[in-house]
mmCIF file of C-alpha atoms in Angstrom:
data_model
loop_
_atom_site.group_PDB
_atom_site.id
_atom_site.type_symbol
_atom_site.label_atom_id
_atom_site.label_comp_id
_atom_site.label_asym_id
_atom_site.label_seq_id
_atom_site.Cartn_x
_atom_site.Cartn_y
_atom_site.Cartn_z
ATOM 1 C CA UNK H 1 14.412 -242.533 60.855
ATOM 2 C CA UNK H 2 12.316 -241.674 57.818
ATOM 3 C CA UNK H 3 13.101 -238.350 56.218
ATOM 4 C CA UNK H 4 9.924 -236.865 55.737
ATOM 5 C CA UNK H 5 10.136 -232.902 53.819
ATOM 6 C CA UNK H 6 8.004 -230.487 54.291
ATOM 7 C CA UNK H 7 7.281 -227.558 52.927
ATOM 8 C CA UNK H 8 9.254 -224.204 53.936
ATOM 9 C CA UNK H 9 6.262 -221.443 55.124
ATOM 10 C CA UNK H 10 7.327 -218.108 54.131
ATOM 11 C CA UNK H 11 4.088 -215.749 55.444
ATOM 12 C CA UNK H 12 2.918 -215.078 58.386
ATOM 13 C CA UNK H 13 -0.082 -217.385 57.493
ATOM 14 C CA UNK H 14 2.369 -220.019 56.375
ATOM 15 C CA UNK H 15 4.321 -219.738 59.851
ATOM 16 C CA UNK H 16 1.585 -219.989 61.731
ATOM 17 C CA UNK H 17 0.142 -222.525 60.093
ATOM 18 C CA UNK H 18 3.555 -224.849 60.461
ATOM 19 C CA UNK H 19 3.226 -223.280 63.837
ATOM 20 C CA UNK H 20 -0.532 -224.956 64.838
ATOM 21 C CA UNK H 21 0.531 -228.437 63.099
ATOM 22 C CA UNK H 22 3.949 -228.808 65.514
ATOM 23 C CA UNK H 23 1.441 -227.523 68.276
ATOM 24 C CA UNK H 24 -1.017 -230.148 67.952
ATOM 25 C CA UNK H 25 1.941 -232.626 67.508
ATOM 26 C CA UNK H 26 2.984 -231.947 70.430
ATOM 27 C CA UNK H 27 0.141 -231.610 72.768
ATOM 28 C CA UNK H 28 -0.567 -235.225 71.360
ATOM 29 C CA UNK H 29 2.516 -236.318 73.133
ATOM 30 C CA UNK H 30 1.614 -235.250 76.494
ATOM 31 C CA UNK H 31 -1.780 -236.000 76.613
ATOM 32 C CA UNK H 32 -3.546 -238.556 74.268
ATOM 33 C CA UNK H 33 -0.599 -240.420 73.437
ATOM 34 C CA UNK H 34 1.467 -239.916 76.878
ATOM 35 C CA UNK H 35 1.632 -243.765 77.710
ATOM 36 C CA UNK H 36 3.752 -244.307 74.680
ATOM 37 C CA UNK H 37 5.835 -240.986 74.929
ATOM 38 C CA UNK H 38 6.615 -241.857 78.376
ATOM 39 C CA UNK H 39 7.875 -245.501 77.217
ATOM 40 C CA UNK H 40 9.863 -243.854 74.343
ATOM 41 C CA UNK H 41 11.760 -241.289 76.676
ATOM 42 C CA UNK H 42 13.728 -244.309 78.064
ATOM 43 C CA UNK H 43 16.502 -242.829 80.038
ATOM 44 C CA UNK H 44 19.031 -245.497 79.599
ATOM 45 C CA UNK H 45 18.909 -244.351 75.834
ATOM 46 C CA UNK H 46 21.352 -241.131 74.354
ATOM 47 C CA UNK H 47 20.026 -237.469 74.625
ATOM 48 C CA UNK H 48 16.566 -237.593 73.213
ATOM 49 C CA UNK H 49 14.164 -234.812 72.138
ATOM 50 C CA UNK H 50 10.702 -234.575 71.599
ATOM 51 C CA UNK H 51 9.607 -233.049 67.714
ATOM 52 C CA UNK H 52 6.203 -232.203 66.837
ATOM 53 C CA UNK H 53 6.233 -232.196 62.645
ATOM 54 C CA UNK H 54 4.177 -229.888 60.922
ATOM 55 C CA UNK H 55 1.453 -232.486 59.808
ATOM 56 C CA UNK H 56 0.467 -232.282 63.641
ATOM 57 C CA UNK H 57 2.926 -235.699 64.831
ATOM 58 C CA UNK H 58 5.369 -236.289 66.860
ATOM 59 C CA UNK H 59 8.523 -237.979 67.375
ATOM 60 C CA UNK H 60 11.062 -238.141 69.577
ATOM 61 C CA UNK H 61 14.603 -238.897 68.465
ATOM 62 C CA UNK H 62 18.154 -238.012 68.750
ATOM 63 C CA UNK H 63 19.105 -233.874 67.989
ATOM 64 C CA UNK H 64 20.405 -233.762 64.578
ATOM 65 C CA UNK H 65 24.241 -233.819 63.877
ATOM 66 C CA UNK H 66 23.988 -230.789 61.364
ATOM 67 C CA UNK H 67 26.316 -227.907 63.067
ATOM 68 C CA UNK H 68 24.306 -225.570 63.116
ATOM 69 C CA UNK H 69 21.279 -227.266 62.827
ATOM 70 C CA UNK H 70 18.505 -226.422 60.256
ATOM 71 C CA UNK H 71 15.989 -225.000 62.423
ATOM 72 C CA UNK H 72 16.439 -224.598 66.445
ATOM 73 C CA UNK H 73 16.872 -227.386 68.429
ATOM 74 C CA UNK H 74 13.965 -228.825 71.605
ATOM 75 C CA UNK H 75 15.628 -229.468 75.081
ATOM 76 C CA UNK H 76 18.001 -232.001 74.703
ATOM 77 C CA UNK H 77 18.214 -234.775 77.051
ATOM 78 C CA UNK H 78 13.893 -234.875 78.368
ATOM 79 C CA UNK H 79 14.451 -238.829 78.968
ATOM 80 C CA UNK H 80 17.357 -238.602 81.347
ATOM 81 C CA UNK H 81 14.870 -236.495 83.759
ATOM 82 C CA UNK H 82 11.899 -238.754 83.425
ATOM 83 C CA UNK H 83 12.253 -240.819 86.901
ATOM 84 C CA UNK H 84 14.067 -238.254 88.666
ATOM 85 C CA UNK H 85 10.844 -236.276 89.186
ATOM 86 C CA UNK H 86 7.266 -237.142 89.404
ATOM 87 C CA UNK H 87 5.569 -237.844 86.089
ATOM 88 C CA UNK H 88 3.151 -234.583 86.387
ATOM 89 C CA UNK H 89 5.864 -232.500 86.975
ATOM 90 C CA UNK H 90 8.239 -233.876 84.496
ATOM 91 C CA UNK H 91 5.917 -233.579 81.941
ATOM 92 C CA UNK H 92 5.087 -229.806 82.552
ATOM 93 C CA UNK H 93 8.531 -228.968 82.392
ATOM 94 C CA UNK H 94 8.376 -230.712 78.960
ATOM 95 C CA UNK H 95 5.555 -228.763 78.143
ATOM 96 C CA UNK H 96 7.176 -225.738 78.958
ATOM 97 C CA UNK H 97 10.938 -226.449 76.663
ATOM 98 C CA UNK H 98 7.885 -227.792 73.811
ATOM 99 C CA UNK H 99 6.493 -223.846 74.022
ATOM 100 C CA UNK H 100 9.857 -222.292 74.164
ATOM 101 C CA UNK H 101 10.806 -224.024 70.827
ATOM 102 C CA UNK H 102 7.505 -223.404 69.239
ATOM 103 C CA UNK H 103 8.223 -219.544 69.390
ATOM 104 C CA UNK H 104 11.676 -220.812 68.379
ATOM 105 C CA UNK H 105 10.869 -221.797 65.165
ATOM 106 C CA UNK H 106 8.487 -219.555 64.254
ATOM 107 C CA UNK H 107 10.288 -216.701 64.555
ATOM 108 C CA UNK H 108 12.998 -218.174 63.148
ATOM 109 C CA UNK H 109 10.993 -218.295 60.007
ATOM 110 C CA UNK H 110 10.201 -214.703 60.625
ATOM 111 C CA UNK H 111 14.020 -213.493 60.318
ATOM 112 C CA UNK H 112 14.758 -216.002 58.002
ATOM 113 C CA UNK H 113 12.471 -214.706 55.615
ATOM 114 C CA UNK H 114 12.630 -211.103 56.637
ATOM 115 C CA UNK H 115 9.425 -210.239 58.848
ATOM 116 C CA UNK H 116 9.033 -206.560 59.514
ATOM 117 C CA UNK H 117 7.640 -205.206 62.896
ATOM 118 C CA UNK H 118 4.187 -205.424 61.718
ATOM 119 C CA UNK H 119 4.430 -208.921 60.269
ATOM 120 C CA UNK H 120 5.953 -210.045 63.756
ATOM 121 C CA UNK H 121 3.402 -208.468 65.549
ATOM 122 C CA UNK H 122 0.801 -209.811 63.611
ATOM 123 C CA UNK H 123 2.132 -213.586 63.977
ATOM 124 C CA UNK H 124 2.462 -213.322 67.613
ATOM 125 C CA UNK H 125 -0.760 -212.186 68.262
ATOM 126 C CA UNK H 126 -1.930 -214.827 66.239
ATOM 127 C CA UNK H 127 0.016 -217.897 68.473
ATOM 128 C CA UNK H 128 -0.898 -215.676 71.654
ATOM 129 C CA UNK H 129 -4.282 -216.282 70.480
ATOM 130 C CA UNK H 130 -3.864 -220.428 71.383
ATOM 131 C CA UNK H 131 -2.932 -221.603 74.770
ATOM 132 C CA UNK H 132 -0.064 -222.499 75.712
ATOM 133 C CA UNK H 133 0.806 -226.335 75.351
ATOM 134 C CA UNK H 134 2.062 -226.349 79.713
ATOM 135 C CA UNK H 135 -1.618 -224.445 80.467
ATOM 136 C CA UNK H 136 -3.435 -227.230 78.408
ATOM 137 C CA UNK H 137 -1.217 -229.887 80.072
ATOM 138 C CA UNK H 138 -1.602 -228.589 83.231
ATOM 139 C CA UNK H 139 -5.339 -227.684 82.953
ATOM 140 C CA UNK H 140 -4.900 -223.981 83.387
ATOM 141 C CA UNK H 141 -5.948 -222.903 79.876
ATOM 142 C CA UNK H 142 -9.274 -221.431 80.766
ATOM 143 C CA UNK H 143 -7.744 -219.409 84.269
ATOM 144 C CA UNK H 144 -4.626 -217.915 82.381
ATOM 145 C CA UNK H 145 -7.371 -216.635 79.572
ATOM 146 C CA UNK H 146 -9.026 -214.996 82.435
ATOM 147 C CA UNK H 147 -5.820 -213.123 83.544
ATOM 148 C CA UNK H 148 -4.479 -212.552 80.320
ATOM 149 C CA UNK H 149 -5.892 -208.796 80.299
ATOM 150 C CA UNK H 150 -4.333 -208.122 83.667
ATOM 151 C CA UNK H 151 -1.312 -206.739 82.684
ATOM 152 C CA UNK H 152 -0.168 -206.204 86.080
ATOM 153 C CA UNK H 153 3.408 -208.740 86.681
ATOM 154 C CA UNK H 154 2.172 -209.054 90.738
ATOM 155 C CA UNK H 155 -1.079 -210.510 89.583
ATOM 156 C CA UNK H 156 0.669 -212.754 87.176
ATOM 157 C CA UNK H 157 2.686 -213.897 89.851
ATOM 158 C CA UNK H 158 -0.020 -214.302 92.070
ATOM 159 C CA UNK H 159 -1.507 -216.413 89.568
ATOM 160 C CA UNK H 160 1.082 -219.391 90.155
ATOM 161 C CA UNK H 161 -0.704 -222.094 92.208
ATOM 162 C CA UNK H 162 3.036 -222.807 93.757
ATOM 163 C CA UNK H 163 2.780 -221.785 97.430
ATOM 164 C CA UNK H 164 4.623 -218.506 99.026
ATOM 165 C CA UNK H 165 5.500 -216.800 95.870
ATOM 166 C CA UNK H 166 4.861 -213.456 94.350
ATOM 167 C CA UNK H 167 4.835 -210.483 96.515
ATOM 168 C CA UNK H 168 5.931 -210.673 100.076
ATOM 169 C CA UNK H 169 3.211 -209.563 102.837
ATOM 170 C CA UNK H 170 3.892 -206.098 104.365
ATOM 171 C CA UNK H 171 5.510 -206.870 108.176
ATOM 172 C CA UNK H 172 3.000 -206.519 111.140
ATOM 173 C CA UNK H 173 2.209 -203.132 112.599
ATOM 174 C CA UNK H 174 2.203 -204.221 116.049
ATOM 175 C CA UNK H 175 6.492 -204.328 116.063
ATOM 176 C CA UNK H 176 8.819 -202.459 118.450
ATOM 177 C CA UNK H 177 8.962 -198.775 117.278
ATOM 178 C CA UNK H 178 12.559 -199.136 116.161
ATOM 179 C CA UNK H 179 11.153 -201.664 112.970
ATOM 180 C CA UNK H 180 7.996 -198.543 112.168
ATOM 181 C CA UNK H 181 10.387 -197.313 109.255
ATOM 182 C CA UNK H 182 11.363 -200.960 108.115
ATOM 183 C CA UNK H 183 7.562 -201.462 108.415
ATOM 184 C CA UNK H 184 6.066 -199.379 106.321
ATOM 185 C CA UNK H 185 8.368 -199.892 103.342
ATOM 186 C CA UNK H 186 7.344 -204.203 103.583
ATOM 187 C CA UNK H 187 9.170 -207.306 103.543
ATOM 188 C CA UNK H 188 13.052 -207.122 102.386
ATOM 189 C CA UNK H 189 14.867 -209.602 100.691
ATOM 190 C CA UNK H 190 16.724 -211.821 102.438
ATOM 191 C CA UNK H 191 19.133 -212.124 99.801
ATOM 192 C CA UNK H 192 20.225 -208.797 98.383
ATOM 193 C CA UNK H 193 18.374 -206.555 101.507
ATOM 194 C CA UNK H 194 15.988 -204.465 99.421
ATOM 195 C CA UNK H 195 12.761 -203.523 100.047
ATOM 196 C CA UNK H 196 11.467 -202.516 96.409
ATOM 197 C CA UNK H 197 10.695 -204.656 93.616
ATOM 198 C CA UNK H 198 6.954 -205.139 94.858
ATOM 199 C CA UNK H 199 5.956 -205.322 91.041
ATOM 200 C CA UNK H 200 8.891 -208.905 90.689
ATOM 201 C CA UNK H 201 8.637 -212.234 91.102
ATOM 202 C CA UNK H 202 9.659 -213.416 95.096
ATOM 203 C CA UNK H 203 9.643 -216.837 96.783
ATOM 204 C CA UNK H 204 9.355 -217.368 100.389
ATOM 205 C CA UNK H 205 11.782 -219.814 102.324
ATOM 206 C CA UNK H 206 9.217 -222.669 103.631
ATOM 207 C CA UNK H 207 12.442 -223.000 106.677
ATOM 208 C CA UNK H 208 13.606 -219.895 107.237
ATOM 209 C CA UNK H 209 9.877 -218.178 106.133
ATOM 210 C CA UNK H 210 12.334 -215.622 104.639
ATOM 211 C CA UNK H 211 10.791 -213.786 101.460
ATOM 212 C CA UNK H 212 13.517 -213.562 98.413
ATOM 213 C CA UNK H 213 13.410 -211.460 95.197
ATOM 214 C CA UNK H 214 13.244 -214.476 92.209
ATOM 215 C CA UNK H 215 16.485 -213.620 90.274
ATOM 216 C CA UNK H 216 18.437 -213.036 93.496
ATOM 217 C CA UNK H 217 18.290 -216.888 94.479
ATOM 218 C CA UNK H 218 18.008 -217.571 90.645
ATOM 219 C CA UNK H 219 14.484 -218.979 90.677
ATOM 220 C CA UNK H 220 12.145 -218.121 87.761
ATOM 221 C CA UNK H 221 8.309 -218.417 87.925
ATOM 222 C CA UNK H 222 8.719 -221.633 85.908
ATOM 223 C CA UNK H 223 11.241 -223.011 87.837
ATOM 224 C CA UNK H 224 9.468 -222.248 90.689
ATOM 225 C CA UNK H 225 5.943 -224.481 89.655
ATOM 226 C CA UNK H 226 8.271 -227.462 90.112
ATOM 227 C CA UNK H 227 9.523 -227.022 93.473
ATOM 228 C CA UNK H 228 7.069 -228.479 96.063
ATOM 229 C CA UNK H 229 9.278 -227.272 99.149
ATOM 230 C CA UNK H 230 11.481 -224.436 98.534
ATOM 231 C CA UNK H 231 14.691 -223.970 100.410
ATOM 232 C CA UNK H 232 16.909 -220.719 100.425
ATOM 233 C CA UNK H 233 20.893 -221.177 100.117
ATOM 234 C CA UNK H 234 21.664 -220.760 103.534
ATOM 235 C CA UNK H 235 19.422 -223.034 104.989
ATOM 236 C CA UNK H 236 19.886 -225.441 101.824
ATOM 237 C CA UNK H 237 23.693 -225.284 102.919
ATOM 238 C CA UNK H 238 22.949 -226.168 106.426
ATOM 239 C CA UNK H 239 23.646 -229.349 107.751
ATOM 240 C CA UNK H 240 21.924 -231.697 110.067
ATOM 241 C CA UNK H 241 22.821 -232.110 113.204
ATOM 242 C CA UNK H 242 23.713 -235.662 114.597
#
């Protein structure tokens, strides 16, 4: 591989700028040049990850054998999941690692180089600015600018296009009056038993219909966009009768 140096940003304008180049490096990747980054993520090859450089390119390549590495590392390994999933979905979850070491780096800059609270502030609203590169891949860039002002964390979860999640509905009113009490405090978690939490993340069982509080089954929202039919761990566990 071709060492190619670039220059180390040291203001927030500098980090943001390295910032925008790896961005557009990336979203090259997955969109305009996705036929080739598909054939280069072959997974009979080592652990690969995808780059995106600074002079907005990409490459994708072994992780570097420095211990500890110059600057944080991208998900290691993107080609061995390639064919296990389908390509849409394998490609957001790229998308989504690709975002997660954008911020990564950038902030990394920001401690290296000793960014106070405003100078943080100011570079993350400046990246929150841009969407994300998983929204642009996904084609939900314009909708999550639309809810971006809703801070409210049910809306945001309402705003997943993954069926059964968010909030559970509230139980019918038309039960036996020994479930009135259970009633009017809603759904309860299958896992854990509560009732609160309204304002978290929850994912309904599509075999059990069961409702489920996100980090009790240890499903995030992200997680969660890649799972067309979601099974609970009891009736995951369960096995089919002959």
């Amino acid at each position: 591989m071709e060492v190619i140096t670039h220059p180390t940003p040291r203001t927030v304008e500098e980090v943001f700028t390295d910032f925008r180049g790896r961005r557009a490096g990336l979203i090259k990747a997955l969109t305009t040049d996705m036929v080739k980054f598909y054939q280069t993520c072959d997974p009979e090859k080592e652990n690969l990850c995808l780059y995106g450089l600074p002079n907005e390119t990409w490459e994708v390549n072994l992780p570097v054998e420095e211990v500890p590495p110059e600057l944080p590392e991208p998900a290691l390994g993107i080609n061995f999941a390639r064919d296990g999933m389908q390509e849409k979905d394998w490609v957001s979850l790229v998308a989504v690692h690709s975002d997660s070491w954008l911020l990564s780096v950038a902030f990394y800059f920001g401690a290296r180089f000793g960014f106070g609270k405003n100078e943080r502030k100011k570079l993350f609203q400046m990246i929150n600015e841009l969407p994300t590169i998983f929204e642009i891949v996904t084609g939900n860039a314009k909708q999550s600018k639309d809810l971006s002002g809703n801070n409210n964390s049910k809306s945001k979860s309402n705003g997943l296009k993954v069926p059964k999640m968010s909030s559970p509905p509230p139980k019918e009113e038309d039960e036996s009056e020994d479930e009135d009490e259970d009633d009017e405090q809603g759904a309860v978690c299958g896992a854990c038993g509560d009732s609160d939490g309204t304002d978290e993340f929850w994912i309904c069982c599509d075999a059990c219909e069961k409702w489920f509080h996100g980090k009790c089954v240890k499903i995030t929202p992200a997680k969660a966009e890649h799972i067309k039919h979601y099974k609970c761990p009891t009736c995951s566990n369960k096995r089919a009768r002959p």
